[in-house]
Amino acid sequence: MNGSNVVRKPSAKRFEFHRAAWVLPVSSPPISNGAVLTDGEKIVAVGNFKTLGERSPRGATQVDHGNAAIIPALVNAHTHLELSAMQGAIPLPQSSFGTWVQELFSRKSTLSPEPAAASIGKGRRQLFESGTGLYGDIANTPELKHEEDSQTPEGVTFLELLGFDRKEMETPDPDLLRKFLDEAETDASLSIAAHACYSTSAGVIQKAKEWARVRQRPFSMHVAEHQEEMEFLQTGNGFCRQLLENLGRWVPEWEPPQTSPVQYLKRLGVLDAGTLLVHAVHMTPSDWKILAENHCPVCFCPRSNRHLNTGRADIGSALKYGLVSALGTDSLASNKDLNLFAEAAFVLDHYPEVPPTDLLTMMTLGGAKALRHDNTFGSLEPGKRLAFLAVFLPESTRLPQLFETIIDQGKKGAWQWAHCLRNS
């Protein structure tokens, strides 16, 4: 079985009683011979099959998933769906971040708006078909809308702001920016992001963060992703400066802060629980401590880091410091797919210090918290959305291997939607 086999969701207020060999709420320990009771709109109860069955509504439809594990829908906390049309266009791996950027600019300039818009739909379908129920997307073109349908996940769209030489939040088309921000006032799925410390001015970073803070929206930035970024903040030289000069964005009077990106952002006053920092590859113990003190969530994209030769993130330290940690695939220009099960399998293979239990949390509740959607996604709890998967297990699966087996089976496609997303 695979992700294309979708169990139909019930009509409103029609109770369903989902049973499986294991239920993993994520927010609490695994339940052997577990069950999830739903009412057509939300999760009503989670518990042991026998105990829950004794108090389930009469006439509830029984759905037995057999020797499977029911888990929450996955949360891919960092994507760039506009780049989905570039899948396979840039050879991977690249020798450095700089060479990849040059390839990206060269290829991206040939895309027309039509393929770019279509690529968002392509990316969202890939997310849905690999078990993702919620995603965070970094967008550069506010006019490209995310069309909603029953076969795509929900998303938090961050309009990304760049401009090292700018003092105000701007995009190439001021009217489109104004329209996006107007819509964002009443649409909680819309927010804004600043690209990075080397591409966005301090003033824009602060104003963008303040916009998000006032509206209680998540704010996101790429941070400490590559050595080129570290060199620029220390010396003001290197690839990042050359790039700014080539783009006509260099500010001659700018002085490098001579600190790490995390320390720089602390100076700017933008670190808190609503600031999602992506990549965090080149970090010091002091950086991790600062993030812990400010309760900042972090999203890791390890396969993208490998493909761009930017380094190996210290996921173990993030967990050690108790940070809310999430997992993302990054874009199809820097990764081969948007499959979060595959991303997690890569972590299992290359990060033995990361326990599989923590990894499943990163794939679900960690991502939901990072995107500030943990009231509806990320765990199996009463009141949460009907968005969960049934991952099929080998008969020999026991608790010590359960989490690792779920990730391995998910990567193989041995799962199905136990509940669809929209209109559930």
Coordinates of C-alpha atoms in Angstrom, one line a residue:
M1 CA 0.0 0.0 0.0
N2 CA 1.1 3.6 -0.4
G3 CA 0.0 7.2 0.2
S4 CA -2.4 7.2 -2.8
N5 CA -4.7 4.8 -1.1
V6 CA -6.9 7.2 0.9
V7 CA -9.5 5.9 3.4
R8 CA -12.6 8.1 2.9
K9 CA -13.4 10.4 5.7
P10 CA -16.9 10.3 7.3
S11 CA -19.6 12.9 7.0
A12 CA -19.9 15.4 9.8
K13 CA -20.8 14.0 13.2
R14 CA -20.4 10.4 12.0
F15 CA -18.4 8.6 14.6
E16 CA -15.5 6.4 13.5
F17 CA -13.5 4.1 15.7
H18 CA -10.0 3.5 14.3
R19 CA -8.1 0.6 15.7
A20 CA -4.5 -0.5 15.1
A21 CA -1.8 -2.6 16.7
W22 CA -0.1 0.7 17.9
V23 CA -1.3 4.2 18.3
L24 CA 1.4 6.9 18.7
P25 CA -0.1 10.1 20.1
V26 CA 3.4 11.6 20.1
S27 CA 2.4 13.9 23.1
S28 CA 2.2 10.7 25.2
P29 CA 3.6 7.2 25.2
P30 CA 2.7 4.6 22.5
I31 CA -0.5 2.6 23.1
S32 CA -0.5 -1.1 22.2
N33 CA -3.7 -2.3 20.7
G34 CA -4.8 1.4 20.5
A35 CA -7.7 3.3 19.1
V36 CA -8.7 6.8 17.9
L37 CA -12.3 7.9 18.1
T38 CA -13.4 10.6 15.7
D39 CA -16.7 12.4 15.1
G40 CA -16.3 13.5 11.5
E41 CA -14.8 16.9 12.6
K42 CA -12.1 16.2 15.1
I43 CA -10.5 13.6 17.3
V44 CA -12.7 12.8 20.3
A45 CA -10.6 10.4 22.3
V46 CA -7.4 8.3 22.1
G47 CA -6.7 5.2 24.2
N48 CA -6.6 1.4 24.5
F49 CA -9.0 -0.3 22.1
K50 CA -10.9 -2.3 24.7
T51 CA -11.2 0.5 27.2
L52 CA -12.1 3.1 24.6
G53 CA -14.5 0.7 22.9
E54 CA -16.6 0.3 26.1
R55 CA -17.5 4.0 26.1
S56 CA -17.6 4.8 22.3
P57 CA -20.9 5.9 20.8
R58 CA -23.3 3.2 19.8
G59 CA -23.2 2.7 16.0
A60 CA -19.7 4.1 15.5
T61 CA -18.1 2.7 12.3
Q62 CA -15.2 0.4 13.1
V63 CA -12.1 0.9 11.0
D64 CA -9.4 -1.8 11.8
H65 CA -6.0 -0.9 10.3
G66 CA -4.6 -4.3 11.4
N67 CA -0.9 -4.6 12.2
A68 CA -0.2 -0.9 11.7
A69 CA 0.8 2.2 13.7
I70 CA -1.5 5.2 13.6
I71 CA 0.6 8.4 13.8
P72 CA -0.2 12.1 13.3
A73 CA 0.1 13.6 9.8
L74 CA 3.7 14.7 9.2
V75 CA 4.7 18.4 9.4
N76 CA 7.3 19.6 6.8
A77 CA 8.4 22.8 8.5
H78 CA 10.5 24.3 5.7
T79 CA 9.9 24.2 1.9
H80 CA 10.2 26.4 -1.1
L81 CA 7.4 25.2 -3.3
E82 CA 7.9 27.8 -6.0
L83 CA 11.1 25.9 -6.9
S84 CA 9.4 22.6 -7.4
A85 CA 9.5 23.1 -11.2
M86 CA 13.3 22.9 -10.8
Q87 CA 13.3 19.3 -9.7
G88 CA 16.3 17.6 -11.3
A89 CA 17.4 20.8 -13.1
I90 CA 20.4 21.4 -10.9
P91 CA 22.8 18.5 -10.6
L92 CA 23.2 17.3 -7.0
P93 CA 25.4 17.3 -5.0
Q94 CA 27.0 20.7 -5.6
S95 CA 30.6 21.6 -4.5
S96 CA 29.5 24.6 -2.4
F97 CA 26.6 26.9 -1.6
G98 CA 28.1 29.5 -3.9
T99 CA 28.1 27.3 -6.9
W100 CA 24.6 26.2 -6.2
V101 CA 23.3 29.8 -6.0
Q102 CA 24.9 30.5 -9.3
E103 CA 23.2 27.5 -10.8
L104 CA 19.9 28.5 -9.2
F105 CA 20.0 32.1 -10.6
S106 CA 20.8 30.7 -14.0
R107 CA 18.0 28.2 -14.1
K108 CA 15.4 30.3 -12.3
S109 CA 15.7 33.1 -14.8
T110 CA 14.3 30.8 -17.5
L111 CA 11.1 30.0 -15.6
S112 CA 7.9 31.9 -16.6
P113 CA 5.2 32.7 -14.0
E114 CA 3.0 29.9 -15.3
P115 CA 5.4 27.0 -14.5
A116 CA 6.3 28.7 -11.2
A117 CA 2.6 28.7 -10.2
A118 CA 2.1 25.2 -11.4
S119 CA 5.2 24.1 -9.4
I120 CA 3.5 25.1 -6.2
G121 CA 0.7 22.6 -7.0
K122 CA 3.2 20.0 -7.9
G123 CA 5.1 20.4 -4.6
R124 CA 1.9 20.3 -2.5
R125 CA 0.8 17.1 -4.2
Q126 CA 4.2 15.6 -3.5
L127 CA 3.9 16.6 0.2
F128 CA 0.4 15.0 0.4
E129 CA 1.5 11.8 -1.3
S130 CA 4.3 11.4 1.2
G131 CA 2.2 11.9 4.3
T132 CA 2.6 15.6 5.1
G133 CA -0.5 17.3 6.5
L134 CA 1.0 20.7 7.3
Y135 CA 4.0 22.5 5.8
G136 CA 5.8 25.8 6.0
D137 CA 6.5 27.4 2.7
I138 CA 8.9 30.3 1.9
A139 CA 7.4 32.3 -1.0
N140 CA 9.0 35.1 -3.0
T141 CA 6.1 36.0 -5.3
P142 CA 3.0 37.0 -3.3
E143 CA 0.7 36.7 -6.4
L144 CA 1.2 33.0 -6.6
K145 CA -1.8 31.5 -4.7
H146 CA -2.0 28.1 -3.0
E147 CA -5.2 26.6 -4.4
E148 CA -7.0 24.4 -1.9
D149 CA -8.3 21.0 -2.6
S150 CA -8.9 17.7 -0.7
Q151 CA -5.6 16.1 -2.0
T152 CA -3.2 18.7 -0.7
P153 CA -2.0 19.6 2.8
E154 CA -2.5 22.8 4.8
G155 CA 0.3 25.3 4.8
V156 CA 1.8 28.3 6.5
T157 CA 3.0 30.6 3.7
F158 CA 5.8 33.0 4.6
L159 CA 6.4 35.9 2.2
E160 CA 10.2 36.2 2.2
L161 CA 11.7 39.7 2.4
L162 CA 15.2 40.4 1.0
G163 CA 17.1 43.7 0.5
F164 CA 20.4 44.3 2.2
D165 CA 20.2 47.9 1.1
R166 CA 16.6 48.5 2.1
K167 CA 15.2 50.1 5.2
E168 CA 11.5 49.2 4.8
M169 CA 9.7 45.9 4.0
E170 CA 9.6 45.9 0.2
T171 CA 9.1 43.6 -2.7
P172 CA 9.5 44.4 -6.4
D173 CA 5.8 45.1 -6.7
P174 CA 4.6 47.3 -3.7
D175 CA 0.9 46.8 -4.6
L176 CA 1.3 43.0 -4.4
L177 CA 3.0 43.3 -1.1
R178 CA 0.3 45.6 0.3
K179 CA -2.4 43.1 -1.0
F180 CA -0.6 40.2 0.7
L181 CA -0.3 42.0 4.0
D182 CA -3.9 43.1 3.9
E183 CA -5.0 39.4 3.4
A184 CA -2.6 38.3 6.1
E185 CA -4.5 40.5 8.6
T186 CA -7.3 38.0 8.6
D187 CA -5.7 34.8 7.3
A188 CA -3.6 33.0 9.9
S189 CA -2.0 30.8 7.3
L190 CA 0.0 33.9 6.0
S191 CA 3.1 35.4 7.6
I192 CA 6.4 36.9 6.6
A193 CA 10.0 35.9 6.7
A194 CA 13.4 37.5 6.3
H195 CA 15.8 35.6 4.1
A196 CA 19.1 35.7 6.0
C197 CA 21.5 38.0 7.8
Y198 CA 23.6 38.4 4.7
S199 CA 20.8 39.3 2.4
T200 CA 18.3 41.3 4.5
S201 CA 19.1 44.6 6.4
A202 CA 18.9 44.8 10.1
G203 CA 16.0 47.3 9.8
V204 CA 13.9 45.0 7.6
I205 CA 14.6 42.0 9.8
Q206 CA 13.4 44.0 12.9
K207 CA 10.3 45.4 11.2
A208 CA 9.3 42.0 9.7
K209 CA 9.7 40.3 13.1
E210 CA 7.6 43.1 14.8
W211 CA 4.8 42.6 12.2
A212 CA 4.7 38.9 13.0
R213 CA 5.0 39.4 16.7
V214 CA 2.1 41.8 16.9
R215 CA -0.1 39.4 15.0
Q216 CA 1.2 36.3 16.8
R217 CA 2.4 34.7 13.6
P218 CA 5.5 32.6 13.2
F219 CA 8.5 34.4 11.7
S220 CA 11.3 32.5 9.9
M221 CA 14.9 33.0 8.8
H222 CA 17.7 31.0 7.3
V223 CA 20.5 31.1 9.9
A224 CA 24.1 29.8 10.0
E225 CA 23.5 27.6 6.9
H226 CA 27.0 27.9 5.3
Q227 CA 30.5 29.1 5.8
E228 CA 30.0 31.9 3.3
E229 CA 27.5 33.4 5.7
M230 CA 29.8 33.1 8.7
E231 CA 32.7 34.7 6.8
F232 CA 30.5 37.6 5.8
L233 CA 29.3 38.5 9.3
Q234 CA 32.9 38.2 10.6
T235 CA 34.8 40.1 7.9
G236 CA 32.3 41.6 5.5
N237 CA 34.0 39.8 2.6
G238 CA 33.7 36.7 0.6
F239 CA 31.0 35.2 -1.6
C240 CA 28.1 37.0 0.1
R241 CA 29.6 40.4 -0.4
Q242 CA 30.4 39.6 -4.0
L243 CA 26.8 38.5 -4.6
L244 CA 25.5 41.7 -3.1
E245 CA 27.8 43.8 -5.3
N246 CA 26.8 41.9 -8.4
L247 CA 23.1 42.5 -7.5
G248 CA 23.7 46.2 -6.8
R249 CA 22.7 45.7 -3.2
W250 CA 26.0 46.3 -1.4
V251 CA 26.0 49.0 1.3
P252 CA 29.6 50.4 1.4
E253 CA 29.2 51.9 4.9
W254 CA 28.0 48.6 6.4
E255 CA 30.2 47.3 9.2
P256 CA 30.3 43.5 9.9
P257 CA 29.0 42.7 13.4
Q258 CA 31.9 40.2 13.9
T259 CA 29.6 37.8 15.6
S260 CA 27.7 34.6 14.8
P261 CA 24.3 34.9 13.1
V262 CA 22.6 33.9 16.3
Q263 CA 24.4 36.5 18.3
Y264 CA 23.6 39.1 15.7
L265 CA 19.9 38.3 15.8
K266 CA 20.0 38.5 19.6
R267 CA 21.4 42.0 19.3
L268 CA 18.5 42.9 16.9
G269 CA 16.0 41.7 19.5
V270 CA 14.2 39.2 17.2
L271 CA 14.7 35.9 19.0
D272 CA 11.7 34.4 20.8
A273 CA 9.4 31.4 20.6
G274 CA 7.8 32.7 17.5
T275 CA 11.1 32.9 15.5
L276 CA 11.8 29.7 13.5
L277 CA 15.5 29.4 12.6
V278 CA 16.2 27.2 9.6
H279 CA 19.4 25.1 9.1
A280 CA 21.5 26.1 12.1
V281 CA 24.6 24.2 10.7
H282 CA 27.4 26.4 12.0
M283 CA 26.6 26.8 15.7
T284 CA 28.7 27.3 18.9
P285 CA 27.7 26.1 22.4
S286 CA 27.0 29.8 23.1
D287 CA 24.6 30.0 20.1
W288 CA 22.6 27.0 21.4
K289 CA 22.4 28.5 24.8
I290 CA 21.1 31.8 23.4
L291 CA 18.4 29.9 21.5
A292 CA 17.4 27.9 24.6
E293 CA 17.2 31.1 26.7
N294 CA 14.9 32.7 24.1
H295 CA 12.9 29.5 23.4
C296 CA 13.6 29.6 19.7
P297 CA 12.5 26.7 17.6
V298 CA 14.9 25.3 14.9
C299 CA 14.2 23.4 11.7
F300 CA 16.9 21.1 10.2
C301 CA 17.2 20.2 6.5
P302 CA 20.1 17.7 6.6
R303 CA 19.8 16.3 3.1
S304 CA 19.8 19.8 1.6
N305 CA 22.9 20.6 3.7
R306 CA 24.6 17.4 2.3
H307 CA 23.6 18.2 -1.3
L308 CA 25.0 21.8 -1.1
N309 CA 28.1 20.7 0.9
T310 CA 27.3 23.3 3.6
G311 CA 28.1 21.1 6.6
R312 CA 26.5 18.8 9.2
A313 CA 24.0 20.3 11.7
D314 CA 24.4 19.4 15.3
I315 CA 20.9 18.1 15.9
G316 CA 22.0 16.4 19.1
S317 CA 22.8 19.7 20.7
A318 CA 19.4 21.2 19.8
L319 CA 17.8 18.2 21.6
K320 CA 20.2 18.5 24.5
Y321 CA 19.3 22.1 25.0
G322 CA 15.6 21.3 24.9
L323 CA 14.8 23.3 21.8
V324 CA 11.6 22.7 19.9
S325 CA 13.2 20.9 16.9
A326 CA 11.5 20.4 13.5
L327 CA 12.4 18.7 10.2
G328 CA 12.1 20.1 6.7
T329 CA 13.1 19.0 3.2
D330 CA 14.0 22.5 1.8
S331 CA 13.3 22.8 -1.9
L332 CA 13.4 20.6 -5.0
A333 CA 16.2 22.7 -6.2
S334 CA 18.4 21.5 -3.3
N335 CA 16.8 18.1 -2.6
K336 CA 15.6 15.2 -4.6
D337 CA 12.1 15.0 -3.1
L338 CA 9.8 16.5 -0.5
N339 CA 9.4 13.2 1.4
L340 CA 9.7 13.8 5.2
F341 CA 9.9 10.0 5.8
A342 CA 13.0 10.0 3.5
E343 CA 14.4 13.0 5.3
A344 CA 14.0 11.2 8.7
A345 CA 15.5 8.0 7.3
F346 CA 18.6 10.1 6.3
V347 CA 18.8 11.3 9.9
L348 CA 18.6 7.7 11.2
D349 CA 21.5 6.7 8.9
H350 CA 23.7 9.7 9.6
Y351 CA 22.8 10.9 13.1
P352 CA 23.1 7.9 15.5
E353 CA 22.9 10.4 18.4
V354 CA 19.3 11.3 17.6
P355 CA 16.9 8.8 19.2
P356 CA 14.1 7.6 16.8
T357 CA 11.5 8.7 19.4
D358 CA 12.8 12.3 19.2
L359 CA 12.9 12.1 15.5
L360 CA 9.2 11.2 15.2
T361 CA 8.5 14.2 17.4
M362 CA 10.5 16.4 15.1
M363 CA 8.5 15.1 12.1
T364 CA 5.1 15.9 13.8
L365 CA 4.7 17.9 17.0
G366 CA 8.0 19.7 16.8
G367 CA 7.1 21.0 13.3
A368 CA 3.6 22.0 14.4
K369 CA 4.9 23.9 17.4
A370 CA 7.5 25.6 15.2
L371 CA 4.7 26.8 12.8
R372 CA 2.5 27.7 15.8
H373 CA -0.2 25.2 14.7
D374 CA 0.2 22.7 17.5
N375 CA -3.4 23.4 18.6
T376 CA -4.6 21.5 15.5
F377 CA -1.7 19.4 14.2
G378 CA 1.3 17.4 15.4
S379 CA -0.3 14.9 17.9
L380 CA -3.3 12.7 18.4
E381 CA -5.3 14.4 21.1
P382 CA -9.0 15.3 21.6
G383 CA -10.0 18.3 19.7
K384 CA -7.2 18.1 17.0
R385 CA -7.7 17.8 13.3
L386 CA -8.5 14.5 11.6
A387 CA -5.1 14.2 9.9
F388 CA -3.4 10.9 10.7
L389 CA -1.7 8.1 8.9
A390 CA -1.7 4.3 9.3
V391 CA 1.9 2.9 8.8
F392 CA 1.9 -0.8 8.1
L393 CA 4.3 -2.8 10.2
P394 CA 6.1 -6.2 9.8
E395 CA 4.6 -8.8 12.1
S396 CA 7.8 -9.0 14.1
T397 CA 7.7 -5.3 15.2
R398 CA 8.1 -4.8 18.9
L399 CA 8.2 -1.6 21.0
P400 CA 12.1 -1.2 21.0
Q401 CA 12.1 -1.0 17.2
L402 CA 8.7 0.6 16.7
F403 CA 9.8 4.2 16.0
E404 CA 12.6 3.3 13.7
T405 CA 10.4 0.8 11.8
I406 CA 7.7 3.4 11.3
I407 CA 10.2 5.7 9.6
D408 CA 11.6 2.9 7.5
Q409 CA 8.2 1.7 6.4
G410 CA 7.1 5.2 5.7
K411 CA 10.1 5.8 3.4
K412 CA 9.1 2.6 1.6
G413 CA 5.6 3.9 1.0
A414 CA 4.0 1.2 3.3
W415 CA 1.3 3.6 4.7
Q416 CA -2.0 5.2 3.8
W417 CA -4.0 8.2 5.0
A418 CA -6.3 7.0 7.7
H419 CA -8.0 10.4 7.5
C420 CA -7.9 13.0 4.8
L421 CA -7.3 16.6 5.6
R422 CA -9.7 19.2 4.2
N423 CA -13.3 19.1 5.0
S424 CA -12.7 16.4 7.6

